[in-house]
Amino acid sequence: MVSERAAPAHVTLEVVARYAGVSPATASRVLNGTTRVRDELRERVLAAADLLGYIPNAHAQALASASSQVVGVICHDVSDPYFAAIASGVMRAASERGLLMMLASTFRDPSREIAYVSTLRAQQARAILLISSGFQDRAWERAMSAELDPYLRGGGRVAVVSRHRTLRVDTVLPENRAGGAALARALLDLGHRDFAVLTGPRALTTVSDRLGGFRDALARAGVDLAPDQIVEGAFTRDGGYDACSGLLQRGLRATCVFAITDVMAIGALAALRDHGLRVPEDVSLAGFDDIPIVRDLSPPLTTVALPLAEMGEAVMALALREPPHRRSRVARFGGEVVLRASTAPP
Amino acid sequence: MVSERAAPAHVTLEVVARYAGVSPATASRVLNGTTRVRDELRERVLAAADLLGYIPNAHAQALASASSQVVGVICHDVSDPYFAAIASGVMRAASERGLLMMLASTFRDPSREIAYVSTLRAQQARAILLISSGFQDRAWERAMSAELDPYLRGGGRVAVVSRHRTLRVDTVLPENRAGGAALARALLDLGHRDFAVLTGPRALTTVSDRLGGFRDALARAGVDLAPDQIVEGAFTRDGGYDACSGLLQRGLRATCVFAITDVMAIGALAALRDHGLRVPEDVSLAGFDDIPIVRDLSPPLTTVALPLAEMGEAVMALALREPPHRRSRVARFGGEVVLRASTAPP
DNA sequence: ACGTTATCAGAAAGCGCTTTCAGAAACCGC
DNA sequence: GCGGTTTCTGAAAGCGCTTTCTGATAACGT
């Protein structure tokens, strides 16, 4: 009767230890397996912990041992399939290692990226991973370094997806430039000479690298890209739709449209269709990323494949590798052109 | 010179306080704004904190104040657009409230759901949110309750997306049953009488509710669903593809296929196409969820719309509302049929 | 001018754990 | 059988903060 309504209080290590008739030190040792403990005591502690439903307080553990099981992940936009796929790879890598993942989404605002680094520092994250699209801006870079440097000096680990100009950290680098170039060559091989491009914000290295690679490869083939056939839009499905609509309104002179990301390509496909154009009969369309859904579009989308989940696993591996930061390392991924039915000879 | 290489040590509250010439207590009060402090001291503390780049240790804060800024989210599968969309809503709700989100993905294994609850308890999460598809299994329910109950008694908050039979917690409930029924009626109205269904694991309430609602509505109209036209597959794109392929091999006798989720419908669409069937001319196809991509398929998919992001925000609101758990509450969402071009009269 | 109340700052306890440190007990060889 | 190891356990310090509690100082009324 009484025992049944006994307040469970807070079952702390102290309670377990008392119950087992040992000191908290011994109980801690048993529970963590740090040191041999006489079998009899071991059993008593284990039994007590189990019986009382003991759950250690991770804050106390972290504070006392100055270490944590948590990695922080800052993601450009979790609701975008590209970033979600990478985050999913990070998630998998984390659970393999028994780590917990604190996930923050900046919803496309680079300044929040910096704020979150600070927050994750406060949380004593063992590593901070940035899943971004790169951002080139002096003030931003300075502020980010000001957050990252003390963290690194304090033993924190940092790794980043996508190219950043001045951040001295481990990097997972999608082959944006080479991929853009390879795509251009593939499209040239199909016979296209007139291109239009739907880009995202130029301040993102992801955008400028892809566009740069694409344009260079065209130039090398003696084909140039009319400035009025390059339209900038938001980095989203609707951004792609709007950019493509704008292009169509102004008069599309291209036989092939390159959307700088698959997500934008999805919007572009809708815009083309709404405008009565058939893909690829009237115009070819290509994207970049190979997010899972694009093979199920009709027509399936030609794109540049990136192993997104693998990149997520790699960014974790890079951050956690020993010894830390011999010198910031770069791991390159992807860049293979996947030709599908959305492109055809003009 | 010397000052430049001075070890930054760890900048703790103590260091800031000493530097400002006040006690740690005062520094704490200033930084948290808990109590009025003389302006002069205030300024000194703030200046010192800023100068030294002070970042509070969240573990110490949590330990001392017995409260945390972290909510734990356990997600069935982060790489599935349905769950990702809900998680994104949760994310938004978290950042609005200044909370941090610890995200775990069970990768479709219900037993890991229980393990993660325990882990998040250890992390002293202020709330635990389960984004699942429901699971009906006595042993599982018992084990889950055994984790949840002590957590709730200790002041923890819990809320769940999807119906669970015995869990006494706040629930965000998609209108699966009503939605399934409404979809059936809409398809009947189009003139269909012969249906096939691609389902997921029956142990998931999401599956059984949708299927139950669908079948009941058909029965009420005097139409029955041949058992051999119901095929169970994994809850994924490939599961949908395989289930649909199996159905086609065995001989499809239906004029309309209902896939229990949009994700499975995407796979089904691919299977139908690979089999040379046109949608909706040869067979109509409907899904459930209205994940963002399905309006961009061709044909756009008929489905039952659920406000996924909103549901994510709601599950957070439910968990955090005051006072806690007057009695577990249920918030219902969605269930509107969205007719698109993937369905047509037979 | 005196007692009374309101403000503000510091000392110190304590959150729940880990980890030296040191002592007790058991072991060894010769 | 005794010094010297080797094991094992407990006492206690301390991780970095918050929060009483207490004392000092200022402000107030009559």
mmCIF file with all atom_site columns, C-alpha atoms (C1' of nucleotides) in Angstrom, chain A residues 17 19-22 26 30 36-48, chain C residues 26, chain D residues 8-10:
data_model
loop_
_atom_site.group_PDB
_atom_site.id
_atom_site.type_symbol
_atom_site.label_atom_id
_atom_site.label_alt_id
_atom_site.label_comp_id
_atom_site.label_asym_id
_atom_site.label_entity_id
_atom_site.label_seq_id
_atom_site.pdbx_PDB_ins_code
_atom_site.Cartn_x
_atom_site.Cartn_y
_atom_site.Cartn_z
_atom_site.occupancy
_atom_site.B_iso_or_equiv
_atom_site.pdbx_formal_charge
_atom_site.auth_seq_id
_atom_site.auth_comp_id
_atom_site.auth_asym_id
_atom_site.auth_atom_id
_atom_site.pdbx_PDB_model_num
ATOM 1  C CA    . ALA A 1 17 ? 23.952 3.626  -4.782  1.00 0.00 ? 17 ALA A CA    1
ATOM 2  C CA    . TYR A 1 19 ? 19.800 1.195  -2.399  1.00 0.00 ? 19 TYR A CA    1
ATOM 3  C CA    . ALA A 1 20 ? 22.579 -1.124 -3.499  1.00 0.00 ? 20 ALA A CA    1
ATOM 4  C CA    . GLY A 1 21 ? 24.583 -0.313 -0.420  1.00 0.00 ? 21 GLY A CA    1
ATOM 5  C CA    . VAL A 1 22 ? 27.551 1.149  -2.227  1.00 0.00 ? 22 VAL A CA    1
ATOM 6  C CA    . THR A 1 26 ? 31.122 2.641  -7.299  1.00 0.00 ? 26 THR A CA    1
ATOM 7  C CA    . VAL A 1 30 ? 29.525 -0.081 -12.616 1.00 0.00 ? 30 VAL A CA    1
ATOM 8  C CA    . ARG A 1 36 ? 36.457 -3.560 -12.555 1.00 0.00 ? 36 ARG A CA    1
ATOM 9  C CA    . VAL A 1 37 ? 34.138 -3.860 -9.602  1.00 0.00 ? 37 VAL A CA    1
ATOM 10 C CA    . ARG A 1 38 ? 33.602 -6.962 -7.496  1.00 0.00 ? 38 ARG A CA    1
ATOM 11 C CA    . ASP A 1 39 ? 30.920 -9.070 -9.152  1.00 0.00 ? 39 ASP A CA    1
ATOM 12 C CA    . GLU A 1 40 ? 28.651 -9.076 -6.162  1.00 0.00 ? 40 GLU A CA    1
ATOM 13 C CA    . LEU A 1 41 ? 28.513 -5.293 -5.968  1.00 0.00 ? 41 LEU A CA    1
ATOM 14 C CA    . ARG A 1 42 ? 28.167 -5.066 -9.713  1.00 0.00 ? 42 ARG A CA    1
ATOM 15 C CA    . GLU A 1 43 ? 25.048 -7.208 -9.640  1.00 0.00 ? 43 GLU A CA    1
ATOM 16 C CA    . ARG A 1 44 ? 23.582 -5.277 -6.745  1.00 0.00 ? 44 ARG A CA    1
ATOM 17 C CA    . VAL A 1 45 ? 24.058 -1.965 -8.514  1.00 0.00 ? 45 VAL A CA    1
ATOM 18 C CA    . LEU A 1 46 ? 22.676 -3.213 -11.798 1.00 0.00 ? 46 LEU A CA    1
ATOM 19 C CA    . ALA A 1 47 ? 19.678 -4.713 -10.074 1.00 0.00 ? 47 ALA A CA    1
ATOM 20 C CA    . ALA A 1 48 ? 18.998 -1.519 -8.148  1.00 0.00 ? 48 ALA A CA    1
ATOM 21 C "C1'" . DA  C 2 26 ? 43.911 -9.219 -0.883  1.00 0.00 ? 26 DA  C "C1'" 1
ATOM 22 C "C1'" . DC  D 3 8  ? 39.048 -2.673 -5.361  1.00 0.00 ? 8  DC  D "C1'" 1
ATOM 23 C "C1'" . DT  D 3 9  ? 36.130 0.876  -2.893  1.00 0.00 ? 9  DT  D "C1'" 1
ATOM 24 C "C1'" . DG  D 3 10 ? 34.802 5.233  -0.687  1.00 0.00 ? 10 DG  D "C1'" 1
#
